[in-house]
Short mmCIF file of C-alpha atoms in Angstrom, two decimals:
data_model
loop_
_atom_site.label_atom_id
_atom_site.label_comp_id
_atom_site.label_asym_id
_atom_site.label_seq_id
_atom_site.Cartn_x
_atom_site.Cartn_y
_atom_site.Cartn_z
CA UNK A 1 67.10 -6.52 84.91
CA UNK A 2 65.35 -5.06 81.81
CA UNK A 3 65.51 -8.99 80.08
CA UNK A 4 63.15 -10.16 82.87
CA UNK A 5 60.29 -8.13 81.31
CA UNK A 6 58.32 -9.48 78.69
CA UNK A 7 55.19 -8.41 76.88
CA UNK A 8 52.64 -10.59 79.58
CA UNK A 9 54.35 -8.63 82.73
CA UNK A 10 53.76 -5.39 80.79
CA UNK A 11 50.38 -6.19 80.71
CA UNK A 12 49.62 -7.54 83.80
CA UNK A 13 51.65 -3.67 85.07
CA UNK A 14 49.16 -2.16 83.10
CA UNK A 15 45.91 -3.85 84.80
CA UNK A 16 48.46 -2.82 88.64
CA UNK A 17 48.46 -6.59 89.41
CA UNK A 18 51.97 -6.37 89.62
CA UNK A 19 53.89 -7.23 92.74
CA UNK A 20 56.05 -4.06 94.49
CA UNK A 21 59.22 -5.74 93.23
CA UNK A 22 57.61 -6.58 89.53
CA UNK A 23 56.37 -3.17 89.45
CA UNK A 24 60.19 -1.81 90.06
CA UNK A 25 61.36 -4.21 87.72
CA UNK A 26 59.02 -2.44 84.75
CA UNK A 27 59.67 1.29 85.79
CA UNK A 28 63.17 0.05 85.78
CA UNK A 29 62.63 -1.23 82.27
CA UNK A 30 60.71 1.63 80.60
CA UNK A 31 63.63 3.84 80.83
CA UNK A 32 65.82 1.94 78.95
CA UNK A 33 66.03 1.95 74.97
CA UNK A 34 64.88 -1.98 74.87
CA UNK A 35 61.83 -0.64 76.26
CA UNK A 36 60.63 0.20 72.61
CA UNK A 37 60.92 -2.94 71.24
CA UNK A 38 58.20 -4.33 73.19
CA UNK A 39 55.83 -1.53 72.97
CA UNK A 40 56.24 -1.92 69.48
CA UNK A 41 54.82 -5.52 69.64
CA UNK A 42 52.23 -4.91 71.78
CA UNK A 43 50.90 -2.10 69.26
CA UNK A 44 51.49 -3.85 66.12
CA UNK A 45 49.24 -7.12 67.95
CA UNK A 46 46.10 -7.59 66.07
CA UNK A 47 44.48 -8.47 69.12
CA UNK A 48 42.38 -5.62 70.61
CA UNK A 49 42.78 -6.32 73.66
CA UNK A 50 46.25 -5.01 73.68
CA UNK A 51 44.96 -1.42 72.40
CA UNK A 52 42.60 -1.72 74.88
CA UNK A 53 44.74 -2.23 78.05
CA UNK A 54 46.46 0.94 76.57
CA UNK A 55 43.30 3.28 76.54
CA UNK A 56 42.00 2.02 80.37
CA UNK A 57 45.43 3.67 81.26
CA UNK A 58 44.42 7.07 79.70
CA UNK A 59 47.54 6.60 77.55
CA UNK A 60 47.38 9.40 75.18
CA UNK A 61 46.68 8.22 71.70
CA UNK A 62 46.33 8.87 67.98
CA UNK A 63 42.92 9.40 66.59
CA UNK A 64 40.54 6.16 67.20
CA UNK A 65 39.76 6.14 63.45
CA UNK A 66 43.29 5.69 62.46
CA UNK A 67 43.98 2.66 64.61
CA UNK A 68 40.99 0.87 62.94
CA UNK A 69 42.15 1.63 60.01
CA UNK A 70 45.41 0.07 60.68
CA UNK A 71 44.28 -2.82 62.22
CA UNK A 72 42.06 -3.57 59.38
CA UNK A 73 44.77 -2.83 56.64
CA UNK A 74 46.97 -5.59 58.38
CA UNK A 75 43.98 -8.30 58.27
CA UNK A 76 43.08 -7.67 55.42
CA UNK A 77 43.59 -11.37 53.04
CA UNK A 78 46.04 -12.15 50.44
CA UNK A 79 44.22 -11.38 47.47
CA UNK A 80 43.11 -7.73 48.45
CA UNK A 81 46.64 -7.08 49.85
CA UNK A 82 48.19 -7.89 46.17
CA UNK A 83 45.55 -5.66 44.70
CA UNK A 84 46.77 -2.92 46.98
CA UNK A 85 50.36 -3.14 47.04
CA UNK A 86 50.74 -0.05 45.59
CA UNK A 87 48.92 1.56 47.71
CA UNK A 88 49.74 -0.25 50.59
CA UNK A 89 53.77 0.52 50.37
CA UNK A 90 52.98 4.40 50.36
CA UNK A 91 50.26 4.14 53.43
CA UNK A 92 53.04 1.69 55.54
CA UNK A 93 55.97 4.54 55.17
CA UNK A 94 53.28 6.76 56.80
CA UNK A 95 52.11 4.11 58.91
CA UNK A 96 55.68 3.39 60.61
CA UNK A 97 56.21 6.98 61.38
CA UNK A 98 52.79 7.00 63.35
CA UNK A 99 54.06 3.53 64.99
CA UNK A 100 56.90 5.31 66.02
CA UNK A 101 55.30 8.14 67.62
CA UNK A 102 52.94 6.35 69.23
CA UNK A 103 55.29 4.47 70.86
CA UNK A 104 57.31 7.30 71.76
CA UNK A 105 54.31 8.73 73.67
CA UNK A 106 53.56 5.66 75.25
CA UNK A 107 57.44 5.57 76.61
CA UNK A 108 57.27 9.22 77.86
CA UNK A 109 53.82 8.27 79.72
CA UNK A 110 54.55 5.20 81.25
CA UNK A 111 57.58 7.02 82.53
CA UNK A 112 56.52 10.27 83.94
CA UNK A 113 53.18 8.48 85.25
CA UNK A 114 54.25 4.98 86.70
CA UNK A 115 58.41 6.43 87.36
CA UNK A 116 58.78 7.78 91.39
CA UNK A 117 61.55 10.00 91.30
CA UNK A 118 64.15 9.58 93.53
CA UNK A 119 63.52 13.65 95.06
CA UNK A 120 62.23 16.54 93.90
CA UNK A 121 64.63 19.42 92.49
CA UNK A 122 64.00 22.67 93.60
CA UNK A 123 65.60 25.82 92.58
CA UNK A 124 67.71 27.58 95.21
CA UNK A 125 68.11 31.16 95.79
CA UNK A 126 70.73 33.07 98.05
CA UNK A 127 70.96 36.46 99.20
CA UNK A 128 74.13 38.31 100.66
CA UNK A 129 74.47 41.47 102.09
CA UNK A 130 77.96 43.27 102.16
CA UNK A 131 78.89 45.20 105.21
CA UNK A 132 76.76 48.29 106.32
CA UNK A 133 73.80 46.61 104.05
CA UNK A 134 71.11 45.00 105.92
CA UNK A 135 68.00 43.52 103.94
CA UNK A 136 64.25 42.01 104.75
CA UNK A 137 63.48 38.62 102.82
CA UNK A 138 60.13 37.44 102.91
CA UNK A 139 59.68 33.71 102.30
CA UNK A 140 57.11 30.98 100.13
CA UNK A 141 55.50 30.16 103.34
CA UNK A 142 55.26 34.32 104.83
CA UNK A 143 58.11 33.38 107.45
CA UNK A 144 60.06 36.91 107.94
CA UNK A 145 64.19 37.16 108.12
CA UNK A 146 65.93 40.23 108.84
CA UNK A 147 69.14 39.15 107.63
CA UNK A 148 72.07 41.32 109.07
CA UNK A 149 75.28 43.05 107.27
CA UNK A 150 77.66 41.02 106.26
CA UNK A 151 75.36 37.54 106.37
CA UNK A 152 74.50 35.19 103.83
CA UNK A 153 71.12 33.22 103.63
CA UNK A 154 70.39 30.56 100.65
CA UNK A 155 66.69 29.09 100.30
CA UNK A 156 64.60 27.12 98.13
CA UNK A 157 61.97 29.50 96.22
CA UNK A 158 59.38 26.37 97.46
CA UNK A 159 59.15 24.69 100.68
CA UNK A 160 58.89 20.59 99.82
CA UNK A 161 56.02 19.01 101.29
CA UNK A 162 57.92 17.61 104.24
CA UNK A 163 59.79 20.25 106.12
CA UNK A 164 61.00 23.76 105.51
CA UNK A 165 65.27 23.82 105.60
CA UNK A 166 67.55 26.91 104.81
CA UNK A 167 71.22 27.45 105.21
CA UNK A 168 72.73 31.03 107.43
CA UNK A 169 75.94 32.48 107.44
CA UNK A 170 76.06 35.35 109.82
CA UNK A 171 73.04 37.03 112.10
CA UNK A 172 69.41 37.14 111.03
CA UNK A 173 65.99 37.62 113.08
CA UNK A 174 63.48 35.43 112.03
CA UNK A 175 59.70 35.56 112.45
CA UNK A 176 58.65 31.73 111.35
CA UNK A 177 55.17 31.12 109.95
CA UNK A 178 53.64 28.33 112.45
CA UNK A 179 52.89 24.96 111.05
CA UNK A 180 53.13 21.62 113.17
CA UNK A 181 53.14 19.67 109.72
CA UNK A 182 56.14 21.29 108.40
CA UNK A 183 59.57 21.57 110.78
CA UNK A 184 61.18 25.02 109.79
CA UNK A 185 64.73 24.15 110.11
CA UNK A 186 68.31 26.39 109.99
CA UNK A 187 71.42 25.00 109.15
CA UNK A 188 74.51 26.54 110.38
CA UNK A 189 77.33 24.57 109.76
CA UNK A 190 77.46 21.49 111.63
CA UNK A 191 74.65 23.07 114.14
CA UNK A 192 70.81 22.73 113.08
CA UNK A 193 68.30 24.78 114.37
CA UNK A 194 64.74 23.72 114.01
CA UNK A 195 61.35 25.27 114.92
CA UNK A 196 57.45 25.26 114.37
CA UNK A 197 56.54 28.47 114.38
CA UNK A 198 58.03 31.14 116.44
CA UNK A 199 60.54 34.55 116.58
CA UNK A 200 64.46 34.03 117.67
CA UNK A 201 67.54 35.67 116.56
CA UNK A 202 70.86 33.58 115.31
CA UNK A 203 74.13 34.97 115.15
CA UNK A 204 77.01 32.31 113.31
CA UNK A 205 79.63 33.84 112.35
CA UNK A 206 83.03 31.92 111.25
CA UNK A 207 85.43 31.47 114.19
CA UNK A 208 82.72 33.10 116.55
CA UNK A 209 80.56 31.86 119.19
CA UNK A 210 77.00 30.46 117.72
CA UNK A 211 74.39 32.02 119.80
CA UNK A 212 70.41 31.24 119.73
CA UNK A 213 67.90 33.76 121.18
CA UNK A 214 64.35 32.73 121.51
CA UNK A 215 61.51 35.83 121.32
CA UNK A 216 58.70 33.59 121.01
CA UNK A 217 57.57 29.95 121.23
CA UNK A 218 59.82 27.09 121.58
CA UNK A 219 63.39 26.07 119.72
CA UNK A 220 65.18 22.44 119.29
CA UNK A 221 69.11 23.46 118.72
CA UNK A 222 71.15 20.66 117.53
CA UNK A 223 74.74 19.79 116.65
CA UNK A 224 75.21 17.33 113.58
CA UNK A 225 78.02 14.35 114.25
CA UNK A 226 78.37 12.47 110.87
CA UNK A 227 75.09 10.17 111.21
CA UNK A 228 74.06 11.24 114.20
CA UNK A 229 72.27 13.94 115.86
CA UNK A 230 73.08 16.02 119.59
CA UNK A 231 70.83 17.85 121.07
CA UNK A 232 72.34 21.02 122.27
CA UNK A 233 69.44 22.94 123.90
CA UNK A 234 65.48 23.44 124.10
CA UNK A 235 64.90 26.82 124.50
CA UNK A 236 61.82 28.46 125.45
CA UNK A 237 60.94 33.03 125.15
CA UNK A 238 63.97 34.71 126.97
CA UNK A 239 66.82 31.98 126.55
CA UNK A 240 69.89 31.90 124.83
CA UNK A 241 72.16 29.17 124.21
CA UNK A 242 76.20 30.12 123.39
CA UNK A 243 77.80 27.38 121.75
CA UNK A 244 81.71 27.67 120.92
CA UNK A 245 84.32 25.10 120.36
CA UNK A 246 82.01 22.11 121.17
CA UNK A 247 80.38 23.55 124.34
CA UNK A 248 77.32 24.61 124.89
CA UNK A 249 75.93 27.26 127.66
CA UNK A 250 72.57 28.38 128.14
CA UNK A 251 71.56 31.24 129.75
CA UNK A 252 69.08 34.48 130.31
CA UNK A 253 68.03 36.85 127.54
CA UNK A 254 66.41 40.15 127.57
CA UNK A 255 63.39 39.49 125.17
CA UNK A 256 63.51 43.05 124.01
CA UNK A 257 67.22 42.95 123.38
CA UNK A 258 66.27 39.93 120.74
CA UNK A 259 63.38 41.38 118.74
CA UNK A 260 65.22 44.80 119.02
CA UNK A 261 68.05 43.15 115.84
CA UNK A 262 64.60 43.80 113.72
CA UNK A 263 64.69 47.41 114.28
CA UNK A 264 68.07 48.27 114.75
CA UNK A 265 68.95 48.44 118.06
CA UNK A 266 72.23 46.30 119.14
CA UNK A 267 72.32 44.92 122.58
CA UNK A 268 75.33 44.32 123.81
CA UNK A 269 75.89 42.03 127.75
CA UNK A 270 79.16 42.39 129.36
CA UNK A 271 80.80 42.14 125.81
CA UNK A 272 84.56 43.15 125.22
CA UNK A 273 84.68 46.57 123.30
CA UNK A 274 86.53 44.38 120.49
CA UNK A 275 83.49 42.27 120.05
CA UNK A 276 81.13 45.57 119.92
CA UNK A 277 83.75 47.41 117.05
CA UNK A 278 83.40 43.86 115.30
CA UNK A 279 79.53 44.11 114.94
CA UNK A 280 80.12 48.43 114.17
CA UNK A 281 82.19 46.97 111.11
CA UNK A 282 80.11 44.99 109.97
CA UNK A 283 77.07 47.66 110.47
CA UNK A 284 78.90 50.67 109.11
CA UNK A 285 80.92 48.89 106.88
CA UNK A 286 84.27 50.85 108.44
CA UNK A 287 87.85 49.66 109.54
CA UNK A 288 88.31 50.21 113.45
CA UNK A 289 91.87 50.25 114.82
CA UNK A 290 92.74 50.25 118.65
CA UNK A 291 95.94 52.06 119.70
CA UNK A 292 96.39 50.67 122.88
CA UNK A 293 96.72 47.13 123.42
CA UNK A 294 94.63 46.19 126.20
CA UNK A 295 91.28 49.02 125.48
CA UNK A 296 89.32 46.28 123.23
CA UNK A 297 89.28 43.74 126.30
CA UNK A 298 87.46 46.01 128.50
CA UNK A 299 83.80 44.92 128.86
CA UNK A 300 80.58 46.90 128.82
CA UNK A 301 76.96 45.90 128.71
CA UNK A 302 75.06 49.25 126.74
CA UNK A 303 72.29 49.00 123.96
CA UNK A 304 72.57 51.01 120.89
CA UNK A 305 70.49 52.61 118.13
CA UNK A 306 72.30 51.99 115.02
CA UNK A 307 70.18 53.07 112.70
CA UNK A 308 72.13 56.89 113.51
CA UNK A 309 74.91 58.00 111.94
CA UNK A 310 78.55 56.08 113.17
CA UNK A 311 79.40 59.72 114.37
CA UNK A 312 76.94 59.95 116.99
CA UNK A 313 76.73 56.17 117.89
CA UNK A 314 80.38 56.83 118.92
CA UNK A 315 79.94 59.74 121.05
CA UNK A 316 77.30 57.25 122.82
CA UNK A 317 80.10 54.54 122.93
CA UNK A 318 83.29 56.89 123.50
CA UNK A 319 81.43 58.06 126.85
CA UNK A 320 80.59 54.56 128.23
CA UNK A 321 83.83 53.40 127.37
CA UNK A 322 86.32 56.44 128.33
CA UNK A 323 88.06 56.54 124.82
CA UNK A 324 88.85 59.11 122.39
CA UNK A 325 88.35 58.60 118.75
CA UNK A 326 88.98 60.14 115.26
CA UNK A 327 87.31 59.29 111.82
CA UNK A 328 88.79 59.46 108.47
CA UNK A 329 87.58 58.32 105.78
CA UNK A 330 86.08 55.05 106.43
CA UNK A 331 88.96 54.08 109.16
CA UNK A 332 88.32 54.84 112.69
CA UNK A 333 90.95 54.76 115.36
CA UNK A 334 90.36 54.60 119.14
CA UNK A 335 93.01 55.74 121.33
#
């Protein structure tokens, strides 16, 4: 590809009456070491035009002065040349070095200002937070996430132009800056969440259901197939969809169950008492242990405050679920 490019395509890519595919063709070129060769001619032309073609791109350049002076020390006739010599060898040693940079600093501009990169590379950050740890990230655009104990989230520090995409592992609330320009999207595993501007809760946990709670505004849930995309559900304020091993379910939510994960309060609808000790682990960062082997299947639909101590949140649950307990150390066991 680079042999295709001679010193009249260069120019004619310098005045942009290049063709889309002769234009590739030179980008393609300028990155490769050949590339030199030719700038090298161009500059060392006595014609002016050449410098000229040069400057109308803003190509940055040694002093003005110098050139002339070049120019006119390579014009300059036999007789005045041999009277020189001398003088002539020392100025050429310095005069090669400034060829060189020159076109050095041609090569870097005509890259960075004619090359499209493929994408842009932006730096990536992730948070975790262990069990009993929950945390408040603000993001680049002001969108809010609550991210829950024992959840991962990984973002870019900028938002690209196009959309706005981040990756969960666990339960977060998220309050999503609006902008119709810029989709704010969620991936969880093979299931994509995407929004404009609203408040919802998601909960994706490995091995779990994946549930979606809309607070506010409108959300597009979709499941990824290879190439392909599924829509799952459109939910609007006060639905939830449930989706577990490739079925999805959408039902009613209590609004004030789903903005209630931003202050603490865990909401709990017909959900086995296993399920509820799960999300205390995670919360209190403690071991729970059941004695008898049927107590964690028993359902109960309660809300709790859990920003009190596990003692007392356990008195609350012990009550509603007719169990005795005992703490020690960080192990609980529920007979």
């Amino acid at each position: 590809m680079p042999k295709l490019v001679d010193q009249l395509l260069l120019e004619k890519f310098l005045k942009g009456e290049c063709s889309a595919q002769e234009e590739q063709m030179v980008r393609l070129f300028l990155k490769q070491p050949e590339s030199e060769i030719l700038l090298s001619k161009i500059l060392s032309s006595n014609q002016a035009k050449d410098w000229a073609l040069f400057e109308a791109e803003e190509v940055p350049h040694i002093k003005q002065q110098y050139w002339n002076n070049s120019i006119n020390q390579r014009i300059t006739d036999k007789q005045e040349e041999q009277e020189l010599r001398t003088k002539k060898r020392f100025n050429f040693k310095y005069a090669a070095i400034w060829t060189t940079l020159v076109i050095t600093a041609l090569s870097v501009y005509l890259i960075m200002h004619f090359s499209k990169p493929d994408q842009q590379v932006f730096a990536f950050i992730e948070r975790s937070n262990p069990n009993g740890q929950r945390s408040k990230i603000i993001l680049s655009d002001s969108s809010v996430v609550y991210l829950g104990a024992g959840s991962r989230l990984k973002y870019p520090e900028t938002f690209s132009a196009a959309k706005r995409e981040i990756s969960l592992y666990g339960e977060a609330f998220f309050e999503v800056t609006k902008n119709p320009k810029k989709p704010f999207i969620i991936h969880t595993g093979n299931v994509s969440t995407q929004v404009l501007g609203t408040s919802f809760k998601i909960e994706a946990f490995n091995g779990k259901a994946l549930t979606v709670e809309v607070a506010t505004g409108k959300v597009r849930v979709n499941r990824i197939k290879g190439n392909s995309i599924e829509s799952l559900a459109i939910l609007t304020p006060g639905q939830r969809v449930v989706y577990f091993r490739g079925k999805a379910n959408t039902e009613g939510v209590d609004i004030a169950d789903v903005t209630g994960f931003k202050s603490s309060q865990l909401a709990f609808h017909n959900s086995s008492l296993l399920e509820i000790c799960e999300t205390l682990e995670r919360w209190y960062n403690v071991k729970i242990i059941f004695k008898k082997r049927q107590k964690p299947m028993e359902r109960m639909t309660l809300t709790m405050d859990a920003t009190v101590s596990i003692n007392k949140l356990l008195n609350v649950l012990s009550a509603a679920g007719k169990f005795q307990y005992n703490i020690k150390n960080n192990e609980i066991t529920i007979r």
